[in-house]
Short mmCIF file of C-alpha atoms in Angstrom, two decimals:
data_model
loop_
_atom_site.label_atom_id
_atom_site.label_comp_id
_atom_site.label_asym_id
_atom_site.label_seq_id
_atom_site.Cartn_x
_atom_site.Cartn_y
_atom_site.Cartn_z
CA MET A 777 146.91 39.37 -14.73
CA PRO A 778 143.59 40.64 -13.49
CA GLU A 779 143.00 41.26 -10.38
CA PRO A 780 140.10 39.28 -8.47
CA HIS A 781 137.40 41.24 -7.73
CA VAL A 782 136.24 41.76 -4.11
CA ALA A 783 132.40 41.95 -3.97
CA SER A 784 131.94 45.44 -1.54
CA ASN A 785 129.00 46.81 1.10
CA ARG A 786 128.32 49.09 -2.05
CA GLU A 787 128.67 46.66 -4.83
CA PRO A 788 125.73 44.15 -3.07
CA HIS A 789 124.11 43.95 -6.39
CA ARG A 790 126.67 41.24 -7.79
CA VAL A 791 126.87 39.22 -5.19
CA VAL A 792 122.58 38.95 -6.40
CA ASP A 793 123.67 38.42 -9.77
CA MET A 794 126.47 35.47 -9.11
CA LEU A 795 123.60 33.78 -7.25
CA TRP A 796 120.58 33.61 -9.95
CA LEU A 797 118.68 30.44 -9.66
CA PRO A 798 116.97 28.62 -12.40
CA ASN A 799 113.97 28.02 -10.05
CA THR A 800 111.58 30.36 -9.71
CA THR A 801 108.58 30.90 -8.45
CA MET A 802 104.87 33.11 -7.73
CA ASP A 803 104.17 35.40 -6.45
CA VAL A 804 101.02 34.96 -3.88
CA SER A 805 99.36 38.14 -4.07
CA THR A 806 100.12 39.11 -7.59
CA GLY A 807 100.49 35.59 -9.17
CA SER A 808 103.09 37.17 -11.47
CA HIS A 809 107.13 34.65 -11.53
CA TRP A 810 109.58 36.54 -9.82
CA PRO A 811 113.00 35.14 -9.87
CA LEU A 812 113.11 32.54 -6.19
CA VAL A 813 117.37 34.41 -6.14
CA LYS A 814 115.22 38.17 -5.56
CA ILE A 815 113.31 36.37 -2.29
CA VAL A 816 116.62 34.34 -1.01
CA ALA A 817 119.28 37.23 -1.39
CA LEU A 818 121.92 36.37 0.75
CA PRO A 819 123.26 39.06 2.48
CA ALA A 820 125.74 40.19 1.17
CA ALA A 821 128.06 39.35 4.63
CA VAL A 822 127.84 35.80 2.96
CA ALA A 823 130.00 36.28 0.74
CA THR A 824 132.69 38.04 3.41
CA VAL A 825 132.13 35.70 4.99
CA GLY A 826 133.08 33.38 2.26
CA LEU A 827 131.22 30.92 3.76
CA GLY A 828 131.75 27.72 0.73
CA LEU A 829 129.21 27.67 -2.39
CA LYS A 830 128.56 23.53 -1.40
CA GLU A 831 127.07 24.85 2.03
CA LEU A 832 125.68 27.49 0.40
CA GLU A 833 124.18 25.94 -1.69
CA CYS A 834 122.62 23.18 0.82
CA ARG A 835 120.89 26.78 2.36
CA ILE A 836 118.93 27.46 -0.45
CA ALA A 837 117.89 23.63 -0.89
CA ASP A 838 117.11 24.09 2.55
CA LEU A 839 115.15 27.44 1.99
CA ASN A 840 113.74 26.43 -1.13
CA ASP A 841 112.23 23.38 0.86
CA ARG A 842 111.00 25.91 3.08
CA LEU A 843 109.59 27.86 0.94
CA ARG A 844 107.72 25.20 -0.61
CA LYS A 845 106.33 24.27 2.03
CA SER A 846 105.06 27.74 2.81
CA GLU A 847 103.96 27.80 -0.59
CA ASN A 848 102.34 24.34 0.69
CA GLU A 849 100.89 25.75 3.42
CA LYS A 850 99.89 29.17 1.11
CA ASN A 851 97.89 27.21 -1.41
CA ALA A 852 96.45 25.74 1.50
CA LEU A 853 95.23 28.36 3.40
CA ASN A 854 94.29 30.25 -0.24
CA ASP A 855 91.72 27.34 -0.16
CA GLU A 856 90.65 27.55 2.74
CA VAL A 857 90.45 30.89 2.41
CA ARG A 858 88.33 30.22 -0.84
CA LYS A 859 85.68 27.84 1.11
CA PHE A 860 85.90 30.90 4.17
CA LYS A 861 84.88 33.21 1.21
CA ALA A 862 82.01 30.46 -0.16
CA GLU A 863 80.41 29.76 3.72
CA ILE A 864 80.45 33.64 4.02
CA ILE A 865 78.63 34.47 0.78
CA ARG A 866 76.57 31.07 1.77
CA LEU A 867 76.27 32.49 5.82
CA SER A 868 74.83 35.86 4.63
CA SER A 869 72.65 34.35 2.94
CA THR A 870 71.79 32.58 4.76
CA ILE A 871 71.95 35.18 7.27
CA GLN A 872 70.33 37.85 4.71
CA LYS A 873 67.15 35.19 4.80
CA ALA A 874 66.58 35.11 8.53
CA ASN A 875 66.77 38.27 8.42
CA GLU A 876 63.89 38.73 6.36
CA GLU A 877 62.56 35.85 8.18
CA ASN A 878 62.86 37.40 11.72
CA SER A 879 61.91 40.90 10.26
CA LYS A 880 59.17 39.16 8.86
CA LEU A 881 58.56 36.98 11.67
CA LYS A 882 59.22 41.00 13.46
CA GLN A 883 55.90 42.24 11.43
CA ALA A 884 53.88 39.56 11.81
CA LEU A 885 54.67 39.16 15.76
CA ARG A 886 53.75 43.62 15.60
CA GLN A 887 49.98 42.99 14.19
CA GLU A 888 50.10 39.14 15.97
CA GLN A 889 50.21 41.07 19.17
CA ASP A 890 48.57 44.58 17.83
CA ALA A 891 45.71 41.80 16.84
CA LYS A 892 45.35 40.27 20.19
CA VAL A 893 45.55 43.76 21.83
CA GLY A 894 42.26 44.30 19.59
CA ALA A 895 40.84 41.25 20.24
CA HIS A 896 41.89 41.51 23.84
CA ARG A 897 39.59 45.09 23.95
CA THR A 898 37.05 43.44 21.66
CA LEU A 899 36.76 40.47 24.75
CA GLU A 900 37.12 43.47 26.82
CA LYS A 901 34.12 44.99 25.73
CA GLU A 902 32.16 42.15 24.66
CA LYS A 903 31.99 40.67 28.81
CA LYS A 904 31.22 44.12 29.65
CA GLU A 905 28.25 43.64 27.01
CA GLY A 906 27.62 40.26 28.08
CA GLU A 907 27.86 41.36 31.57
CA ARG A 908 25.70 43.77 31.01
CA ALA A 909 23.66 41.37 28.58
CA ARG A 910 23.19 38.62 31.37
CA GLY A 911 21.75 41.67 33.74
CA ALA A 912 19.01 42.06 31.07
CA HIS A 913 18.88 38.31 30.85
CA GLN A 914 18.16 38.26 34.85
CA GLN A 915 16.09 40.63 34.93
CA GLU A 916 13.98 39.01 32.08
CA VAL A 917 14.05 36.07 33.21
CA GLY A 918 12.72 37.24 36.25
CA THR A 919 9.78 38.79 34.74
CA LEU A 920 9.51 34.93 32.66
CA LYS A 921 9.29 33.31 35.73
CA GLN A 922 6.11 36.06 37.13
CA GLN A 923 4.34 35.72 34.14
CA LEU A 924 5.07 31.99 33.33
CA GLU A 925 3.39 31.92 37.23
CA ALA A 926 0.87 33.68 36.44
CA LYS A 927 -0.03 31.59 33.22
CA LYS A 928 0.62 28.48 35.11
CA ALA A 929 -2.65 29.64 37.38
CA GLU A 930 -4.37 30.59 34.01
CA THR A 931 -3.81 26.94 32.47
CA ALA A 932 -4.86 25.79 35.52
CA GLU A 933 -7.81 27.51 35.56
CA ALA A 934 -8.46 27.44 32.09
CA ARG A 935 -8.16 23.69 32.24
CA GLY A 936 -10.20 22.95 35.39
CA GLU A 937 -12.98 25.26 32.75
CA LEU A 938 -11.88 22.51 29.52
CA GLN A 939 -12.36 20.00 32.29
CA ARG A 940 -15.81 20.96 33.77
CA SER A 941 -16.63 21.95 29.77
CA GLN A 942 -15.70 18.90 28.70
CA SER A 943 -18.28 16.62 31.33
CA LYS A 944 -21.00 18.85 30.07
CA LEU A 945 -19.70 18.06 26.36
CA THR A 946 -20.40 14.16 26.85
CA GLU A 947 -23.99 15.60 29.09
CA VAL A 948 -24.88 17.30 25.70
CA THR A 949 -22.95 14.44 23.25
CA THR A 950 -24.75 11.55 25.56
CA LEU A 951 -28.20 13.20 24.99
CA LEU A 952 -27.56 14.59 21.50
CA GLU A 953 -26.46 10.45 20.75
CA THR A 954 -29.70 8.79 22.68
CA ARG A 955 -32.51 12.07 20.79
CA THR A 956 -30.82 10.67 17.02
CA ARG A 957 -31.41 7.56 18.44
CA GLU A 958 -34.95 8.27 19.28
CA LEU A 959 -34.85 9.77 15.68
CA LYS A 960 -34.48 7.85 14.18
CA GLY A 961 -36.24 5.17 15.21
CA ALA A 962 -39.13 7.77 14.69
CA GLN A 963 -37.85 8.03 11.28
CA VAL A 964 -37.64 4.08 10.56
CA PHE A 965 -41.37 4.51 11.47
CA LEU A 966 -42.68 8.01 9.63
CA THR A 967 -41.09 7.76 6.48
CA THR A 968 -42.84 5.80 3.67
CA ALA A 969 -40.63 6.54 1.29
CA ASP A 970 -39.32 2.81 -0.78
CA ALA A 971 -35.90 2.79 -1.70
CA VAL A 972 -37.74 0.72 -5.02
CA SER A 973 -39.91 1.61 -7.14
CA GLY A 974 -42.76 -0.85 -8.57
CA ALA A 975 -41.19 -0.83 -12.70
CA GLU A 976 -38.34 -2.11 -10.60
CA VAL A 977 -39.80 -4.30 -8.65
CA ILE A 978 -41.69 -5.84 -11.99
CA SER A 979 -38.89 -6.12 -13.73
CA HIS A 980 -35.94 -8.30 -11.07
CA VAL A 981 -39.20 -10.56 -11.04
CA ASP A 982 -39.14 -10.77 -15.26
CA ALA A 983 -35.16 -11.49 -15.74
CA LEU A 984 -36.31 -14.28 -13.03
CA ASN A 985 -38.89 -15.68 -14.07
CA ALA A 986 -36.72 -15.15 -18.33
CA GLU A 987 -33.71 -17.11 -16.84
CA ILE A 988 -35.89 -20.07 -15.15
CA LEU A 989 -37.50 -21.02 -18.70
CA GLN A 990 -34.36 -20.13 -20.23
CA THR A 991 -31.80 -22.49 -17.87
CA CYS A 992 -35.05 -25.62 -17.13
CA ALA A 993 -35.07 -25.31 -21.31
CA PHE A 994 -31.62 -26.12 -21.46
CA ILE A 995 -32.23 -28.31 -18.85
CA SER A 996 -34.50 -30.86 -20.72
CA ASP A 997 -33.05 -30.96 -24.01
CA SER A 998 -29.42 -31.79 -22.09
CA PHE A 999 -30.60 -35.13 -21.21
CA ASP A 1000 -32.73 -38.53 -22.75
CA PHE A 1001 -34.93 -39.72 -21.72
CA ALA A 1002 -36.05 -43.87 -22.39
CA ARG A 1003 -36.73 -45.49 -18.75
CA LYS A 1004 -34.89 -48.57 -18.44
CA PRO A 1005 -36.18 -51.31 -16.51
CA GLU A 1006 -32.98 -50.93 -14.43
CA HIS A 1007 -33.56 -47.52 -13.28
CA ALA A 1008 -36.92 -49.00 -11.69
CA ASP A 1009 -35.95 -48.29 -8.23
CA GLU A 1010 -35.13 -44.84 -9.03
CA ILE A 1011 -38.08 -43.74 -11.03
CA LYS A 1012 -40.55 -44.73 -8.13
CA GLU A 1013 -38.82 -43.50 -5.15
CA GLY A 1014 -38.08 -40.06 -7.29
CA CYS A 1015 -42.03 -40.62 -8.11
CA THR A 1016 -42.77 -40.48 -4.50
CA ARG A 1017 -40.91 -37.14 -3.94
CA ILE A 1018 -42.31 -35.66 -6.73
CA SER A 1019 -45.35 -36.47 -5.18
CA ASP A 1020 -45.48 -34.51 -2.19
CA LEU A 1021 -43.81 -31.37 -4.16
CA MET A 1022 -45.94 -30.94 -7.28
CA GLY A 1023 -48.63 -33.31 -6.90
CA ASN A 1024 -49.98 -36.47 -8.46
CA SER A 1025 -51.25 -34.77 -11.84
CA MET A 1026 -47.90 -33.45 -12.83
CA THR A 1027 -46.65 -37.58 -11.00
CA HIS A 1028 -49.21 -39.08 -13.18
CA LEU A 1029 -47.87 -37.22 -16.47
CA LEU A 1030 -44.51 -36.81 -15.97
CA SER A 1031 -44.17 -40.96 -15.81
CA THR A 1032 -47.28 -42.05 -18.43
CA VAL A 1033 -45.61 -39.63 -20.93
CA GLN A 1034 -43.53 -40.31 -23.52
CA HIS A 1035 -40.28 -37.86 -23.22
CA THR A 1036 -37.38 -39.10 -25.50
CA ALA A 1037 -39.20 -36.88 -28.21
CA ASP A 1038 -40.79 -33.89 -26.79
CA PRO A 1039 -39.20 -32.94 -23.51
CA LEU A 1040 -41.79 -30.18 -22.96
CA LEU A 1041 -43.35 -31.51 -19.82
CA VAL A 1042 -40.06 -32.63 -18.43
CA GLN A 1043 -39.30 -28.32 -18.17
CA ILE A 1044 -43.10 -28.46 -17.33
CA ALA A 1045 -41.78 -29.46 -14.16
CA LEU A 1046 -39.02 -28.07 -14.41
CA GLN A 1047 -39.53 -25.08 -14.36
CA GLY A 1048 -42.48 -25.28 -12.14
CA ALA A 1049 -40.58 -26.33 -9.29
CA THR A 1050 -37.83 -23.85 -9.71
CA VAL A 1051 -40.74 -20.99 -9.63
CA GLU A 1052 -42.18 -22.69 -6.31
CA PHE A 1053 -38.29 -22.80 -4.64
CA SER A 1054 -37.95 -19.06 -6.15
CA ARG A 1055 -41.14 -18.17 -3.67
CA TRP A 1056 -40.38 -19.35 -1.43
CA ILE A 1057 -37.17 -17.79 -1.32
CA ILE A 1058 -38.81 -14.38 -2.15
CA MET A 1059 -40.97 -14.82 0.11
CA THR A 1060 -39.45 -15.75 3.45
CA TRP A 1061 -38.63 -14.58 6.86
CA ASP A 1062 -34.98 -16.38 8.00
CA PHE A 1063 -34.63 -18.80 5.45
CA ASP A 1064 -36.01 -21.44 8.42
CA GLY A 1065 -32.46 -20.38 9.81
CA LEU A 1066 -34.43 -18.99 12.79
CA GLN A 1067 -37.10 -21.83 12.74
CA ALA A 1068 -39.87 -18.58 13.50
CA GLU A 1069 -40.61 -18.59 10.07
CA GLN A 1070 -45.15 -19.42 11.18
CA GLN A 1071 -45.24 -17.36 14.62
CA LEU A 1072 -42.86 -14.80 12.21
CA SER A 1073 -46.47 -13.93 9.81
CA GLU A 1074 -49.04 -14.17 12.01
CA ILE A 1075 -47.49 -11.51 14.45
CA TYR A 1076 -46.47 -9.19 10.99
CA ASN A 1077 -49.74 -9.81 10.27
CA ASP A 1078 -51.56 -8.90 13.58
CA ILE A 1079 -49.82 -5.91 13.36
CA ARG A 1080 -50.60 -5.03 9.97
CA SER A 1081 -53.99 -4.99 10.62
CA THR A 1082 -53.94 -3.04 14.02
CA GLU A 1083 -51.54 -0.43 12.95
CA THR A 1084 -50.66 1.75 9.91
CA GLN A 1085 -49.40 0.94 6.20
CA ALA A 1086 -46.11 2.96 7.73
CA ILE A 1087 -45.45 1.13 10.91
CA SER A 1088 -45.78 -2.33 9.67
CA GLY A 1089 -44.15 -1.87 6.44
CA ARG A 1090 -40.65 -0.70 8.38
CA TRP A 1091 -41.61 -3.34 11.74
CA ARG A 1092 -41.72 -5.89 8.46
CA ALA A 1093 -38.46 -4.43 6.94
CA LEU A 1094 -36.34 -4.53 10.09
CA THR A 1095 -37.78 -7.62 11.96
CA ARG A 1096 -36.89 -9.14 8.03
CA ALA A 1097 -33.55 -7.61 7.33
CA HIS A 1098 -32.45 -8.60 11.57
CA ALA A 1099 -33.39 -12.57 11.54
CA GLN A 1100 -32.05 -12.61 8.03
CA LYS A 1101 -29.27 -11.49 9.41
CA VAL A 1102 -28.91 -13.61 12.44
CA ALA A 1103 -29.53 -16.68 9.40
CA LEU A 1104 -27.17 -16.05 6.99
CA GLN A 1105 -24.17 -16.35 8.86
CA HIS A 1106 -23.66 -19.66 7.89
CA ASP A 1107 -22.01 -19.10 5.25
CA ASP A 1108 -23.06 -22.49 3.78
CA LEU A 1109 -27.23 -21.20 3.63
CA HIS A 1110 -26.49 -20.44 -0.27
CA SER A 1111 -25.12 -23.51 -1.35
CA THR A 1112 -28.09 -25.65 0.20
CA MET A 1113 -29.83 -24.21 -1.28
CA VAL A 1114 -28.55 -24.26 -4.51
CA THR A 1115 -27.63 -28.32 -3.59
CA HIS A 1116 -31.57 -28.68 -2.94
CA ILE A 1117 -33.10 -26.55 -5.77
CA SER A 1118 -30.38 -28.73 -7.79
CA ASP A 1119 -31.21 -32.01 -5.71
CA THR A 1120 -35.12 -31.84 -6.96
CA LEU A 1121 -34.54 -31.20 -10.04
CA VAL A 1122 -32.40 -34.75 -10.88
CA VAL A 1123 -35.06 -36.57 -8.96
CA ILE A 1124 -37.17 -34.46 -11.54
CA MET A 1125 -35.62 -36.14 -13.95
CA VAL A 1126 -35.41 -39.71 -12.89
CA ALA A 1127 -38.93 -39.68 -12.30
CA ALA A 1128 -39.57 -38.92 -15.88
CA GLY A 1129 -37.19 -42.12 -17.05
CA CYS A 1130 -33.95 -40.20 -17.59
CA THR A 1131 -31.04 -42.65 -19.50
CA LYS A 1132 -28.35 -41.46 -16.66
CA ASN A 1133 -29.12 -42.88 -13.10
CA TYR A 1134 -29.81 -39.99 -10.36
CA ASP A 1135 -25.84 -40.14 -9.83
CA ASP A 1136 -24.18 -40.19 -13.11
CA ALA A 1137 -27.97 -37.48 -13.76
CA TYR A 1138 -26.32 -35.16 -10.98
CA ARG A 1139 -23.33 -34.91 -11.60
CA GLU A 1140 -23.72 -33.90 -15.25
CA PHE A 1141 -26.40 -31.66 -13.60
CA THR A 1142 -24.11 -29.48 -11.25
CA GLN A 1143 -21.87 -29.12 -13.28
CA LYS A 1144 -23.81 -27.72 -16.59
CA PHE A 1145 -26.54 -25.93 -14.32
CA GLY A 1146 -24.83 -25.36 -11.40
CA GLU A 1147 -23.63 -21.29 -12.04
CA ARG A 1148 -27.03 -20.92 -14.07
CA VAL A 1149 -28.66 -22.86 -10.63
CA SER A 1150 -26.70 -20.78 -8.25
CA ASN A 1151 -27.58 -17.37 -10.49
CA ILE A 1152 -31.78 -17.85 -9.84
CA VAL A 1153 -31.14 -18.05 -5.78
CA LYS A 1154 -29.17 -15.57 -6.21
CA MET A 1155 -32.04 -13.47 -8.06
CA ALA A 1156 -35.09 -14.80 -5.65
CA VAL A 1157 -32.96 -13.39 -2.74
CA ARG A 1158 -32.36 -9.98 -3.74
CA LEU A 1159 -36.51 -9.89 -4.69
CA ASN A 1160 -36.59 -10.68 -1.08
CA LYS A 1161 -34.39 -7.32 -0.20
CA ILE A 1162 -36.55 -6.22 -2.41
CA ILE A 1163 -39.59 -6.79 -0.98
CA GLY A 1164 -39.21 -7.15 2.56
CA GLU A 1165 -36.68 -4.61 2.76
CA GLU A 1166 -37.07 -1.80 0.20
CA VAL A 1167 -40.57 -1.66 -0.62
CA THR A 1168 -42.44 0.14 2.58
CA SER A 1169 -45.74 2.24 1.00
CA ALA A 1170 -47.06 -0.93 0.47
CA ASP A 1171 -47.09 -4.96 1.44
CA LEU A 1172 -45.77 -7.08 -2.77
CA TRP A 1173 -45.20 -11.07 -2.68
CA PRO A 1174 -44.71 -13.37 -5.76
CA THR A 1175 -48.16 -15.07 -6.91
CA HIS A 1176 -48.46 -18.92 -8.97
CA GLY A 1177 -51.05 -21.30 -9.60
CA ALA A 1178 -51.70 -23.49 -6.95
CA ALA A 1179 -51.79 -27.18 -8.67
CA GLY A 1180 -55.52 -27.97 -9.39
CA GLU A 1181 -56.66 -24.85 -8.93
CA LYS A 1182 -59.45 -22.99 -11.69
CA PHE A 1183 -57.52 -21.18 -13.75
CA ASP A 1184 -59.41 -17.86 -13.27
CA GLY A 1185 -57.44 -15.55 -16.35
CA ASP A 1186 -58.75 -12.36 -13.96
CA SER A 1187 -55.65 -13.09 -11.48
CA MET A 1188 -53.20 -15.80 -14.20
CA GLU A 1189 -52.51 -16.48 -17.64
CA ASP A 1190 -51.56 -19.07 -19.87
CA PHE A 1191 -47.92 -20.18 -20.75
CA GLU A 1192 -48.63 -21.04 -24.38
CA GLY A 1193 -51.20 -17.14 -23.64
CA GLN A 1194 -54.16 -19.36 -24.86
CA SER A 1195 -57.47 -17.12 -23.47
CA ASP A 1196 -60.21 -19.95 -23.28
CA GLN A 1197 -58.99 -21.54 -20.30
CA ALA A 1198 -61.00 -20.87 -17.71
CA GLY A 1199 -62.22 -23.24 -15.17
CA LYS A 1200 -59.44 -26.06 -16.65
CA PRO A 1201 -57.38 -27.50 -13.50
CA VAL A 1202 -53.88 -25.95 -12.65
CA LEU A 1203 -51.14 -27.78 -13.30
CA CYS A 1204 -48.08 -25.56 -11.94
CA THR A 1205 -46.87 -22.23 -12.46
CA THR A 1206 -44.28 -21.59 -15.60
CA ALA A 1207 -43.05 -17.87 -13.60
CA LEU A 1208 -44.24 -15.99 -10.75
CA GLY A 1209 -46.12 -12.99 -10.89
CA LEU A 1210 -46.33 -10.16 -8.15
CA ALA A 1211 -49.65 -8.68 -6.04
CA ARG A 1212 -49.56 -5.77 -4.08
CA SER A 1213 -51.63 -4.57 -1.08
CA GLU A 1214 -51.79 -1.27 0.74
CA LYS A 1215 -52.69 -0.52 4.04
CA LEU A 1216 -55.78 2.40 3.44
CA ALA A 1217 -55.94 5.29 6.11
CA ALA A 1218 -57.09 3.89 10.17
CA THR A 1219 -60.51 3.71 9.72
CA ASP A 1220 -62.65 1.76 12.34
CA THR A 1221 -61.97 -1.54 10.17
CA ALA A 1222 -58.61 -2.03 8.01
CA GLU A 1223 -59.50 -2.02 4.86
CA PHE A 1224 -56.57 -3.09 1.71
CA LYS A 1225 -56.62 -2.08 -1.82
CA TYR A 1226 -55.15 -4.53 -3.80
CA ALA A 1227 -53.62 -4.96 -7.08
CA VAL A 1228 -51.93 -7.33 -9.93
CA LEU A 1229 -48.94 -6.19 -11.34
CA LYS A 1230 -47.94 -9.51 -13.13
CA LYS A 1231 -50.24 -11.67 -13.01
CA PRO A 1232 -48.12 -15.53 -13.05
CA LYS A 1233 -48.08 -18.23 -15.69
CA VAL A 1234 -48.93 -21.52 -15.06
CA ALA A 1235 -49.75 -24.53 -16.95
CA LEU A 1236 -52.42 -26.40 -17.54
CA GLU A 1237 -52.99 -30.04 -16.69
CA SER A 1238 -54.02 -30.10 -20.32
CA VAL A 1239 -51.52 -29.26 -21.84
CA ALA A 1240 -50.21 -33.40 -21.96
CA ASP A 1241 -53.31 -33.21 -24.54
CA GLY A 1242 -52.06 -34.98 -27.72
CA LEU A 1243 -48.73 -36.51 -25.90
CA GLU A 1244 -48.24 -39.97 -26.60
CA ARG A 1245 -48.35 -41.81 -23.82
CA GLU A 1246 -47.18 -45.76 -21.75
CA GLU A 1247 -48.52 -47.74 -20.18
CA VAL A 1248 -46.29 -47.00 -17.26
CA SER A 1249 -47.89 -45.70 -13.39
CA CYS A 1250 -45.48 -45.06 -10.20
#
């Protein structure tokens, strides 16, 4: 029987060989697996002490637990190491970025400091320049103040001179205005130029006559005539008014001649009344606004006989212009004249036996012919201004044939164009004429040159010869 093998110091590997365990572990540093018993091999003294197997196993288990704890701690430490490494990497990156940012900031700071130094130097330089400029400015201000004081003195002197000049200019201007007014006043009386020619005046008269003829013809044709007993009182009153205006002959003919078939006599009467009223408008000095017609006419006749034509003509123009300016301040003057002539024409038709009473006839008349009568008044007023103010080299006036006057072919025309009417009595004027008078050069006696520029047209009493009559009388 072989002898039991006793381990000795010279064969320690055998004890180790007997302690192989299936457990293995990984080397932390290399990651390779090695037999656990290599790490936990018991010292050779344990075999010699003769520990029991069970005790040995307990110690091995204890060591393995400790080893596992160490392994766990090692793994935890490895995790911490990895975390620290990652943190170190992150911190390194942050530090690097911080260093880079710090470098940039240092560089920016250096640039800022350099700029500040440069700015400070520039500021110091500008400050010195500003001090020099301020000194120069103060010196310049002092100089300018001296110049300003000098200018103020000059201005005060100039202002005084200006005031003296203005005072002198005012005196000269006042004198000039006075002399200008005197010159204008003298020119007014010295000038002999007319604003319109004689031919233009004749043209205006012709236009007025034509308007009167057409209007009166339309009026007489627009109304019917047949005497009615119920209008007897109005007819009688109309005859009375017509007698005062146009004379007894016209009144008698209007009341006795039949106008139903041919209202010619009515037309003639209307023309005669309109012409007479227009003649008054043309000749009036003040439209009776000043109630000084007679006085102004007498004064003018005296001036005309003693002064030159230029002076008397200008006096007439100025007096008539200013007299009418006062009279024409009344806005209703025109309408008053239109109303007056319209009333007269309606009264003539009533006296002639119009089939309408006065009120109805007047209403219809104003509706149909009010505008035409207004136009006649305007044309007559225009002739008043032309003859009274715009012609001063001579005196012009409208001519007419008075009722009852003997017909004179040298100064008038028959409205029917007949030439053998000499000596026959005039019934009324149907169209205005125009005459001219000019004072000759100053002599011991006043001499005037007369001329007929246009003859008036007249209707004779014989116009009613052959017309149908009736035994009616006003």
